[in-house]
Short mmCIF file of C-alpha atoms and ligand atoms in Angstrom, two decimals:
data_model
loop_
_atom_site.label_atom_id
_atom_site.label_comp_id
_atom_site.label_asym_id
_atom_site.label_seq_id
_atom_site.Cartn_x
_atom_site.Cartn_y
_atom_site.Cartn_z
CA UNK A 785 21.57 -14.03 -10.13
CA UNK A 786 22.86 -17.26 -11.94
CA UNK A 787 23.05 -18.07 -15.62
CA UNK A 788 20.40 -20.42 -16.60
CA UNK A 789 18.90 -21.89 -19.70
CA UNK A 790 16.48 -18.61 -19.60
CA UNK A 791 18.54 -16.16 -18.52
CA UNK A 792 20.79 -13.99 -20.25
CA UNK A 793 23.37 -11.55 -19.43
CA UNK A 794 22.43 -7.59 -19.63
CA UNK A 795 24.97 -5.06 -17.76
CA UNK A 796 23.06 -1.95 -15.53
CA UNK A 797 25.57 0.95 -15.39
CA UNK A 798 28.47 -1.10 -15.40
CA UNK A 799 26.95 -3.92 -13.16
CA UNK A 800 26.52 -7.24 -14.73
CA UNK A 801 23.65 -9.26 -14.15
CA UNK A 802 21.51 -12.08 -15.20
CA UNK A 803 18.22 -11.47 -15.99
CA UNK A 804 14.90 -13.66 -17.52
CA UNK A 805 14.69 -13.88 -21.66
CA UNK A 806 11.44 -11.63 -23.09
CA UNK A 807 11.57 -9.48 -19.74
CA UNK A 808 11.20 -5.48 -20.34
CA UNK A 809 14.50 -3.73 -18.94
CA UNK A 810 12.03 -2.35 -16.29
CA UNK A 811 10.98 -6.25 -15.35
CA UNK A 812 14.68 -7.09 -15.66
CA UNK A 813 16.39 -4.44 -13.40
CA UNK A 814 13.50 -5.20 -10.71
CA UNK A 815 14.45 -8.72 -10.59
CA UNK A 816 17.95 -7.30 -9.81
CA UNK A 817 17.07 -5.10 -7.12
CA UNK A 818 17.54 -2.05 -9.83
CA UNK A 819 15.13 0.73 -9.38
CA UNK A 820 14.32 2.52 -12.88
CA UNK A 821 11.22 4.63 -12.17
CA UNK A 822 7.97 4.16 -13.94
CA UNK A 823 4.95 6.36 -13.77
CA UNK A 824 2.28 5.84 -16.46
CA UNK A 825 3.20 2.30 -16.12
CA UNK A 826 1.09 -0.58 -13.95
CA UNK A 827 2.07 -3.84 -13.40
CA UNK A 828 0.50 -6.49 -15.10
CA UNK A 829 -0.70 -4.24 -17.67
CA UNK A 830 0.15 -3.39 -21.14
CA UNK A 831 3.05 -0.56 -20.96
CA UNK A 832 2.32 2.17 -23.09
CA UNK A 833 5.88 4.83 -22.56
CA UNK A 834 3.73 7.67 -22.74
CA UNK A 835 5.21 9.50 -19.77
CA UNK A 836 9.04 8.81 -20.29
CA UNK A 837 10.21 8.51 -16.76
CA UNK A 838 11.65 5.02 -17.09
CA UNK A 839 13.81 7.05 -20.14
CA UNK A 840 17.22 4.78 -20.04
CA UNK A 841 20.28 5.04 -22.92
CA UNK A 842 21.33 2.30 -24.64
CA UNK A 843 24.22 2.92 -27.41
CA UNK A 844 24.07 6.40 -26.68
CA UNK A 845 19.94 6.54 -27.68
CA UNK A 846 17.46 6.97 -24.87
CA UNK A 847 14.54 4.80 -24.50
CA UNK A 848 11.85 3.92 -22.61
CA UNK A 849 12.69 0.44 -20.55
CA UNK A 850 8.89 -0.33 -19.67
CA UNK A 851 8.71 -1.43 -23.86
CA UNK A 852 12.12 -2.23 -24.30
CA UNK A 853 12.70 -6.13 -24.14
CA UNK A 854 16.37 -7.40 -22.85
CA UNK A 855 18.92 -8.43 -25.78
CA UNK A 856 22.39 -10.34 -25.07
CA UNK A 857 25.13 -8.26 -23.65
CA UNK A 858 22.57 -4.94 -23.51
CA UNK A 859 24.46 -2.33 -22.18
CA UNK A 860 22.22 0.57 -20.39
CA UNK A 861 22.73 3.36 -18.33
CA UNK A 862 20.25 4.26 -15.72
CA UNK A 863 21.42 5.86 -12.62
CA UNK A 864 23.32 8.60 -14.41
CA UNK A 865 23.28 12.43 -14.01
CA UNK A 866 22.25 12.90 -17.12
CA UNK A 867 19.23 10.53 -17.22
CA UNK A 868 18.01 11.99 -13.94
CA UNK A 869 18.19 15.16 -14.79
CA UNK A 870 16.03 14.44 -17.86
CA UNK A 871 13.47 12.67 -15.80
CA UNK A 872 13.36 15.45 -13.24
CA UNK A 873 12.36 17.50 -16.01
CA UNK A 874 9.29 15.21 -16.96
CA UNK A 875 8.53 15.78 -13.28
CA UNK A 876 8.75 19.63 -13.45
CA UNK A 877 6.91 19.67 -16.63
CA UNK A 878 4.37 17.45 -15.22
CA UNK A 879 3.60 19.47 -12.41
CA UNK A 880 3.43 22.98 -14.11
CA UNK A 881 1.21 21.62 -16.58
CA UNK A 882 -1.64 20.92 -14.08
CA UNK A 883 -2.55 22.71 -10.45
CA UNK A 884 -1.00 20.22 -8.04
CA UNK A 885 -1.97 21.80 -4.56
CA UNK A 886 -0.37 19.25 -2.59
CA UNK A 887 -1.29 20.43 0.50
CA UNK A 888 -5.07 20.29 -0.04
CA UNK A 889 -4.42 16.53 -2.27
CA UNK A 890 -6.12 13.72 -0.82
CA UNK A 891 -3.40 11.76 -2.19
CA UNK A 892 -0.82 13.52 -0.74
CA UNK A 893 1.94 11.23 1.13
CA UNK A 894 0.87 8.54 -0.91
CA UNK A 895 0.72 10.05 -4.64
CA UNK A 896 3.30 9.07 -6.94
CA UNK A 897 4.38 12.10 -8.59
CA UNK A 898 5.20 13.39 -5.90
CA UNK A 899 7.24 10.49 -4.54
CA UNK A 900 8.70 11.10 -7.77
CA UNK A 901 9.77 14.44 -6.90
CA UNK A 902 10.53 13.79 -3.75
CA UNK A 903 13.63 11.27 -4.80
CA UNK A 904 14.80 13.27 -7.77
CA UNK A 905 15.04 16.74 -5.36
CA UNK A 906 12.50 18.61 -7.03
CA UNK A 907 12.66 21.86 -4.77
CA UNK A 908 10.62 24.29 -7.19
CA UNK A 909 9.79 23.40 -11.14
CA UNK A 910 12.31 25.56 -13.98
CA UNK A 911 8.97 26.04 -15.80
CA UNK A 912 6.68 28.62 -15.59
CA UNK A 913 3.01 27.33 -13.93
CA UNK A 914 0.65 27.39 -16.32
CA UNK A 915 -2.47 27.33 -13.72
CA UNK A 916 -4.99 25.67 -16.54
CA UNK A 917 -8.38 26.14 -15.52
CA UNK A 918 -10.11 22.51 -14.92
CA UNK A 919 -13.33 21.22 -13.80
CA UNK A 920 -13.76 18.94 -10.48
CA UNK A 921 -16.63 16.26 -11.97
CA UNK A 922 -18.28 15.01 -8.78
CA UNK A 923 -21.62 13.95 -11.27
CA UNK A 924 -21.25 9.84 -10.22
CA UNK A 925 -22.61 8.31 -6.99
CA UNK A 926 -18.99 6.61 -6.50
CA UNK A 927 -16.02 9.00 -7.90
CA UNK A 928 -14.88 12.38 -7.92
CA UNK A 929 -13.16 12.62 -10.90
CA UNK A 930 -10.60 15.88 -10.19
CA UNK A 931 -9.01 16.99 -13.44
CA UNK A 932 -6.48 19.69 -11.92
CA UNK A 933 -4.49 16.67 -10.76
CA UNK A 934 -4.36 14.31 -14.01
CA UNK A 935 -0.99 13.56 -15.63
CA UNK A 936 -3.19 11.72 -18.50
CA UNK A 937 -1.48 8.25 -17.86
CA UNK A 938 -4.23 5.87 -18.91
CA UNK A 939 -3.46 3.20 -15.90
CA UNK A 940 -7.25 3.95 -15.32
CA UNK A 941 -8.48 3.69 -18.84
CA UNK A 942 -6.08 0.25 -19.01
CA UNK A 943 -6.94 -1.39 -16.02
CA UNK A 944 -10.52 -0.23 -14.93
CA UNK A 945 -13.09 -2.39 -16.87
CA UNK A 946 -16.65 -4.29 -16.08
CA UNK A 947 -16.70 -8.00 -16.67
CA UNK A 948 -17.45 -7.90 -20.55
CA UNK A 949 -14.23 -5.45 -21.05
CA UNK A 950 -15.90 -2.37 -21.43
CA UNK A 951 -14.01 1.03 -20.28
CA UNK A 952 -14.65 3.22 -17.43
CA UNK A 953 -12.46 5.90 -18.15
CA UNK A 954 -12.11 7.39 -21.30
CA UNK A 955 -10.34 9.91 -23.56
CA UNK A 956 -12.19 13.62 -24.11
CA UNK A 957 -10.73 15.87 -26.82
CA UNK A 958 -7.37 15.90 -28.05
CA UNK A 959 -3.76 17.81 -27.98
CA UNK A 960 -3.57 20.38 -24.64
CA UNK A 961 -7.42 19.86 -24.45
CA UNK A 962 -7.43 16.08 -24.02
CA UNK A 963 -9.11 14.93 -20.47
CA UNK A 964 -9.84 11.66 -19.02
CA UNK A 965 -13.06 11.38 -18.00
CA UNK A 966 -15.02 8.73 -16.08
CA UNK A 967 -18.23 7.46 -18.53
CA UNK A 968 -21.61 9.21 -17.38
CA UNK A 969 -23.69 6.14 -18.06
CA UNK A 970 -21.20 3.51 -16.57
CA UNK A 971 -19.97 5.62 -13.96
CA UNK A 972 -24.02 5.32 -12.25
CA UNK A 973 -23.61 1.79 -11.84
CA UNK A 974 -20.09 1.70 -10.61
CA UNK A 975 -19.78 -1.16 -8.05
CA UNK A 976 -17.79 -0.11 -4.88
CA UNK A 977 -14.54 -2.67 -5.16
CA UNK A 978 -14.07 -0.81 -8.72
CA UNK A 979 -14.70 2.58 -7.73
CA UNK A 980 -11.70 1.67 -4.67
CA UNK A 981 -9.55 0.10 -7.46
CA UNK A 982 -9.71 3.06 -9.29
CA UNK A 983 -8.73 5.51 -6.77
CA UNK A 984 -5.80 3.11 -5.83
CA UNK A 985 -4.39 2.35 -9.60
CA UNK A 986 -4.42 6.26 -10.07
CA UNK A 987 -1.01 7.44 -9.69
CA UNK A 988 -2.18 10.97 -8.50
CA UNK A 989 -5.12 12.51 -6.48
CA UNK A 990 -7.13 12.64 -9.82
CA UNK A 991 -9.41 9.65 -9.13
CA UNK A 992 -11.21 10.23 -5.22
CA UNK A 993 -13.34 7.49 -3.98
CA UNK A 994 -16.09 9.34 -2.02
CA UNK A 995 -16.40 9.65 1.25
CA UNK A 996 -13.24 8.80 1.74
CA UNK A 997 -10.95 11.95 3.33
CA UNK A 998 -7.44 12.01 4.83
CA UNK A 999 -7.42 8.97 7.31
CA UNK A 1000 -3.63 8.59 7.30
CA UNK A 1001 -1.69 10.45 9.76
CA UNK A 1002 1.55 12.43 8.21
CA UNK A 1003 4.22 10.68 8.78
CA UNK A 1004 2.65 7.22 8.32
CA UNK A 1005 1.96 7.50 4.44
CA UNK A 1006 3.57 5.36 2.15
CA UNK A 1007 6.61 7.84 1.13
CA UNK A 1008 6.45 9.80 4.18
CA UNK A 1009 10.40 8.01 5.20
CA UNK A 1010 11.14 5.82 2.12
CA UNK A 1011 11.58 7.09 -1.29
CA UNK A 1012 9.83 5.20 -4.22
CA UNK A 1013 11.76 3.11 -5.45
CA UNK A 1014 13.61 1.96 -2.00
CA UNK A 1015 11.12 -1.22 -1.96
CA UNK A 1016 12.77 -2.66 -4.91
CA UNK A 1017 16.37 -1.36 -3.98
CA UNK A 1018 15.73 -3.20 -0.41
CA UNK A 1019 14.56 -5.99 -1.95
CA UNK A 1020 18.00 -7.58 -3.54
CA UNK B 936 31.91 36.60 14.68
CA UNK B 937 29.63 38.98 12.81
CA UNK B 938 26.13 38.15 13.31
CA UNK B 939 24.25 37.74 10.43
CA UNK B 940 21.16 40.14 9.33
CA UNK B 941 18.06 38.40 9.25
CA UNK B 942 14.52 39.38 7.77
CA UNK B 943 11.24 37.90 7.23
CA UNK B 944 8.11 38.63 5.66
CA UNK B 945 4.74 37.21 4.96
CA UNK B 946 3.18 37.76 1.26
CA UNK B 947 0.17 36.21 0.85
CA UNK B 948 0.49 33.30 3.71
CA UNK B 949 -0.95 32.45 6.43
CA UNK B 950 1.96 32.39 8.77
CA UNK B 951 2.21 29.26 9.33
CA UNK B 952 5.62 29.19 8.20
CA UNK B 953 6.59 31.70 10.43
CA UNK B 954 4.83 29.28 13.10
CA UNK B 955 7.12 26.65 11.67
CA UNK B 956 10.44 28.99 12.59
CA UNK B 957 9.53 28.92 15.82
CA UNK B 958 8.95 25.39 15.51
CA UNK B 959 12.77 25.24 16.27
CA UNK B 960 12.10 24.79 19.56
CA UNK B 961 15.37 25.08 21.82
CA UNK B 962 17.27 26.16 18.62
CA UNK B 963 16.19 29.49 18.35
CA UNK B 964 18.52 30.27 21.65
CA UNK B 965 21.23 28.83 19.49
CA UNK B 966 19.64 30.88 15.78
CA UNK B 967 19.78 34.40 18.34
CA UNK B 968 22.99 33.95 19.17
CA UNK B 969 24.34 33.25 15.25
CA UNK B 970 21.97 36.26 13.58
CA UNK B 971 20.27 39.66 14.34
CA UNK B 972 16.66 40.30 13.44
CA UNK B 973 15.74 43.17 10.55
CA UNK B 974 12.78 44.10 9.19
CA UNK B 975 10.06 41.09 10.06
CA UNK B 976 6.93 40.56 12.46
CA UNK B 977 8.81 38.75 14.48
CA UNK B 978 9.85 42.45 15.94
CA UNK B 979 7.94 44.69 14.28
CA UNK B 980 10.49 46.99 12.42
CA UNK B 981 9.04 48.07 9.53
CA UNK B 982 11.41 49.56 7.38
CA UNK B 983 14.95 48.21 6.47
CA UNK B 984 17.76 50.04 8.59
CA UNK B 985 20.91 48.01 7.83
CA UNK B 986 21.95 45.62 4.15
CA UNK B 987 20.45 42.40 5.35
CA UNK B 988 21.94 38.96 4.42
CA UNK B 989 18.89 36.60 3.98
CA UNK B 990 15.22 37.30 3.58
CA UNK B 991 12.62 34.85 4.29
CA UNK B 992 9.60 35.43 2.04
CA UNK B 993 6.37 33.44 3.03
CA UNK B 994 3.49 33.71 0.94
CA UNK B 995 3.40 34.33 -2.95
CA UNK B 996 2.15 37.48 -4.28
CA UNK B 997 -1.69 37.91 -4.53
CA UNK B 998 -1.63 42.25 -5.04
CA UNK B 999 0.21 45.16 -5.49
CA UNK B 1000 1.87 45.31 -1.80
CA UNK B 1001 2.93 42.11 -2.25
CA UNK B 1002 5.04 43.04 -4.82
CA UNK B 1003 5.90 46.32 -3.69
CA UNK B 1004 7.21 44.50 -0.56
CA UNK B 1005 9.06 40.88 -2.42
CA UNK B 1006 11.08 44.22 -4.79
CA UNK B 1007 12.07 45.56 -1.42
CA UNK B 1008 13.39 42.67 -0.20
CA UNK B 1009 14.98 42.27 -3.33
CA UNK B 1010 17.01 45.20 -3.17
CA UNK B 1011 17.86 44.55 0.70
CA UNK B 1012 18.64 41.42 0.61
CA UNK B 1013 21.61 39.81 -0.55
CA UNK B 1014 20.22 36.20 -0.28
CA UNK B 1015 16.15 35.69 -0.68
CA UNK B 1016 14.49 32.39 0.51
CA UNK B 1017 11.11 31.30 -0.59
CA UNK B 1018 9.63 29.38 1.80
CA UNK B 1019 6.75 27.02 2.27
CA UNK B 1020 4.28 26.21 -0.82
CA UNK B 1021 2.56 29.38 -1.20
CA UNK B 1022 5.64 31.52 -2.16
CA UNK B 1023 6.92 28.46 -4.25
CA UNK B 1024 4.10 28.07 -6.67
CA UNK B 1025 1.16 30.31 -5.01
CA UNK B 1026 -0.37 27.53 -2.69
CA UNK B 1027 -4.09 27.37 -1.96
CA UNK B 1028 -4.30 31.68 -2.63
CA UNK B 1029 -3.33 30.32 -6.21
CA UNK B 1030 -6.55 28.19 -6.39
CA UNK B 1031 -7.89 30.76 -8.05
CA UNK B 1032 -5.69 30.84 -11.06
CA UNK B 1033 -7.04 30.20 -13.98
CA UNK B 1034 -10.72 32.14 -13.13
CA UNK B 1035 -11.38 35.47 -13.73
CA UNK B 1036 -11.37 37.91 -11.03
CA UNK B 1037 -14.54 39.22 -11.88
CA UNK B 1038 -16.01 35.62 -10.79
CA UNK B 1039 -14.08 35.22 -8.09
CA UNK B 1040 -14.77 38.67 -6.36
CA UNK B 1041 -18.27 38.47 -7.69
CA UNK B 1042 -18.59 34.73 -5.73
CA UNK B 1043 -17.23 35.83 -2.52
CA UNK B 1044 -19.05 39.25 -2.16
CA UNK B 1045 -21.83 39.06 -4.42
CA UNK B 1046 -23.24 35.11 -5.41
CA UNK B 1047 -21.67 33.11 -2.34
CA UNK B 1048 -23.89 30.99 -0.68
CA UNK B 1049 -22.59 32.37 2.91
CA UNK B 1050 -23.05 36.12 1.55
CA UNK B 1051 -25.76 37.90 3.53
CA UNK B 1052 -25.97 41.38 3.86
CA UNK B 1053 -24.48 43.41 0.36
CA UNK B 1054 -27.88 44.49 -1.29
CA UNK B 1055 -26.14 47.03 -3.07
CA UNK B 1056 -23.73 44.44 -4.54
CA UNK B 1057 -20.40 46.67 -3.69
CA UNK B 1058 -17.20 44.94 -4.30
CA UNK B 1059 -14.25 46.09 -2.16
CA UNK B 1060 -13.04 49.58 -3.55
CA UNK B 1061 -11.19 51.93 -0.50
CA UNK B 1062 -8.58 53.44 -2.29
CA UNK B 1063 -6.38 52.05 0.60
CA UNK B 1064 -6.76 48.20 -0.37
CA UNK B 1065 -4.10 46.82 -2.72
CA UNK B 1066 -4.79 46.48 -5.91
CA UNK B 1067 -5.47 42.48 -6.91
CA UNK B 1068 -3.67 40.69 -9.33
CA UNK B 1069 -5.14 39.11 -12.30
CA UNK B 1070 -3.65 35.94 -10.60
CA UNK B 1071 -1.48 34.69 -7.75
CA UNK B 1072 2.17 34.85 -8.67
CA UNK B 1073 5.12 32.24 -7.22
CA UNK B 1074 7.80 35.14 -5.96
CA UNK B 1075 10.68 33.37 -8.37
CA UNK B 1076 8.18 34.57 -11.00
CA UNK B 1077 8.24 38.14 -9.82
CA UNK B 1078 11.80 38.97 -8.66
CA UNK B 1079 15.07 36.52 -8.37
CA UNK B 1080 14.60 33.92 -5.71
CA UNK B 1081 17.79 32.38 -4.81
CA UNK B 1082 16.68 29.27 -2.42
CA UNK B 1083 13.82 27.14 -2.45
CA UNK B 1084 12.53 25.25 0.68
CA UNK B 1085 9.11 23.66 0.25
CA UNK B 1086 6.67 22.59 2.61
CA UNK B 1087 3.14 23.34 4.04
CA UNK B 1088 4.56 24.55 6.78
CA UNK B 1089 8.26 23.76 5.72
CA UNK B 1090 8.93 21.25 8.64
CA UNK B 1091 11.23 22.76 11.59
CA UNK B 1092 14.22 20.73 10.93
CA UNK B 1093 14.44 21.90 6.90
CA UNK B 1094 14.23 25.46 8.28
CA UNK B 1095 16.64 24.88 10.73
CA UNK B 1096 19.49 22.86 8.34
CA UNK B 1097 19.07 25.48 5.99
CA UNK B 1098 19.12 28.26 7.92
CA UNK B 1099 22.13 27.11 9.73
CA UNK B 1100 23.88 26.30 6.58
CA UNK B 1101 23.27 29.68 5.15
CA UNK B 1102 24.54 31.26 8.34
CA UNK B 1103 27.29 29.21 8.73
CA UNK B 1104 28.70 28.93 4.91
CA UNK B 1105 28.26 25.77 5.36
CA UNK B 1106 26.88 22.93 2.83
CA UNK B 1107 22.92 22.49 3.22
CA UNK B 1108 22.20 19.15 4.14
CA UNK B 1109 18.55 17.99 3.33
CA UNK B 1110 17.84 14.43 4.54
CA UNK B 1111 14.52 12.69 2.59
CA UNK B 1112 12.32 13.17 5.30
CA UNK B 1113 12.42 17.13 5.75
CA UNK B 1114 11.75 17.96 2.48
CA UNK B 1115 7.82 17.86 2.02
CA UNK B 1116 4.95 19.52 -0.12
CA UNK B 1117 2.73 19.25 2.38
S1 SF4 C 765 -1.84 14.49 -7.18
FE1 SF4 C 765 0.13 14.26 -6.14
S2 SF4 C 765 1.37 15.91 -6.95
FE2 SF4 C 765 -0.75 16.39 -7.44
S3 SF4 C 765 -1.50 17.63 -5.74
FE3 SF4 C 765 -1.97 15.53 -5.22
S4 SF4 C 765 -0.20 14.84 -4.01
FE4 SF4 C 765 0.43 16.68 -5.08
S1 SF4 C 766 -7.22 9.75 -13.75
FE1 SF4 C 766 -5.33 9.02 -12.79
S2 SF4 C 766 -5.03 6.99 -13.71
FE2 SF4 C 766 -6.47 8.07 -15.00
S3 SF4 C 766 -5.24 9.03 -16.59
FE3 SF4 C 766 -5.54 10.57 -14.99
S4 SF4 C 766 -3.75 10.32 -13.69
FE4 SF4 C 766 -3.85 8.49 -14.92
#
């Protein structure tokens, strides 16, 4: 990319580049053809680094790049051992701490978390499966709200909203308890473009539209040949 | 060259893994020639005669056979693969983690919907039957596992690379699309 007026110079493990002023290292390495992977956050939506995937190191710190905005002559690593070792570890963790039976996942072949595992070689977790025991809420006309499968990302409690602002999704208790759940009373009225919206903003299978089973053939789902991340590496 | 000793089992799986071996196809003319079969269904010997090289567990470990049988392996077997979901982290046996097995036997012989005839409520007690476990167990979390090859089945062409890489001493090559979940 060229130096312009709005544009300032950042290096990416060793590689220099020019990216926009006020962009988020995330933004800025995408603009680049950089992949740094993101999970809890959605695009165009406030990023809120609670899942640490997009963990970089800058002067020797790690940080999350989805909050971090660009600085003159930033110096990050990204596509290190290290670093991916770390964030194959939020992966692990991720997937012990729920029951993530792929095979039976709607969302399978198109669910994130597993892309995610998928590109960082995640052949069996190094923690011990904690098989919680969690409810399957199918109470609403639209949604099936299944809680084995939720990482606890907020995407739908961000982005899923009526037209005066109000929430859909919600927070329920706190610490190992805490549970997203979709609101009773709302949830009833849910109009059918949401209920969709939902189901597609949801990283995982946690969020099911009804009626609405496997209609992709294997082999045609989104990461079925192309890890995540290869549409912004192919797109230099 | 020595043919390598081969052996198979299946925990608690459905054998579709085992379907997926002989998903192979053509290969398997190729896999005979490069290893000898040991204890497995595939030819029904039931006990171990000879130190085996690599055992392919299917299935996780639902009750007390299973993990009679996973130990046996264990001690005949100098190299132990897990294969396919359910030995990796239980697979859909495991979906019942996490509820009692008081419910769950109480639900499928007693309270099920599809439950017809058990007026006396009995719940399955031959002294013959394994003993459940409180929960479905990955095999890594019973005994050591020392290779890890997921997939629901495991598609042909993982089993295949890895099998030949094992066999060969050769480096395991594992190209994006093989490797699966589901
Ligand atoms: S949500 Fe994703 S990781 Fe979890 S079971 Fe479904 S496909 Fe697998
Ligand atoms: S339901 Fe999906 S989008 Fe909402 S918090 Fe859970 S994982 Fe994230």
């Amino acid at each position: 990319m060229e130096k312009t007026n709005n544009k300032i110079r950042i290096t990416i493990d060793g590689k220099r580049t020019y990216v926009t002023k006020g962009s988020t290292i995330v933004e800025a390495a995408k603009e680049n053809g950089i992949y740094i992977p993101t999970l809890c956050h959605f695009e165009g939506a406030d990023p809120k680094a609670c899942c640490r995937m997009c963990t970089v190191k800058i002067n020797n710190r790690m940080m999350t790049s989805c909050t971090t905005p660009v600085t003159e002559g930033m110096e990050i690593e990204n596509d290190t051992e290290e670093l991916n070792e770390v964030r194959k570890s939020i992966i692990e963790l991720l997937f012990v701490s729920g029951n993530h039976f792929c095979p039976a996942c709607e969302k399978s072949g198109n669910c994130e978390l597993q892309a995610l595992a998928y590109r960082y070689k995640m052949l069996v977790p190094r923690f011990p499966y904690s098989f919680p025991r969690k409810e399957v809420d199918a109470s609403s006309p639209k949604i099936i709200k299944e809680q084995n499968r939720c990482i606890a990302c907020k995407r739908c409690i961000k982005t899923i909203r009526d037209e005066h602002g109000k929430h859909y999704f919600a927070y329920k208790n706190r610490g190992q308890h805490l549970e997203v759940i979709l609101d009773p009373v709302l949830g009833d009225t849910m109009p059918d473009d949401l209920a969709k919206k939902a189901m597609e903003n949801c990283p995982v299978g946690s969020i099911l539209y009804k009626e609405k089973g496997f209609d992709q053939p294997i082999g045609t789902r989104k990461y079925d040949k192309q890890p995540i991340g290869s549409e912004i590496e192919n797109n230099v | 060259m020595n043919k390598k000793i081969l052996a198979t089992t299946s925990l608690a799986g459905c054998f579709g893994c085992h379907m997926s071996i002989l998903d192979i196809d053509e290969r398997i003319l190729d896999l005979i020639e490069l290893v000898e079969f040991n204890k497995s269904p595939i030819d029904d010997i039931k006990k171990f005669t000879k130190p085996v090289d690599i055992g392919i567990i299917e299935g996780g470990c639902c009750n007390s056979e299973n993990v009679e049988i996973l130990k046996y392996f264990r001690e005949n077997c100098k190299i132990l693969v897990s294969l396919g979901e359910c030995a990796i982290m239980g697979g859909l046996p495991a979906m019942r983690n996490g509820i009692p097995i008081e419910e769950c036997l109480k639900e499928a012989y007693i309270d099920g919907p599809t439950v017809q005839e058990n007026k006396e409520h009995i719940l399955p007690n031959d002294e013959e039957l394994p003993l459940l476990l409180d929960q479905v167990y990955p095999c890594h979390e019973i005994v050591k596992i020392d290779y890890f090859l997921p997939g629901c089945p495991p598609r042909a062409d993982l089993i295949w690379n890895a099998l030949y890489a094992l066999i060969t001493d050769n480096p395991m090559e594992i190209p994006y699309e093989v490797v699966k979940f589901d």
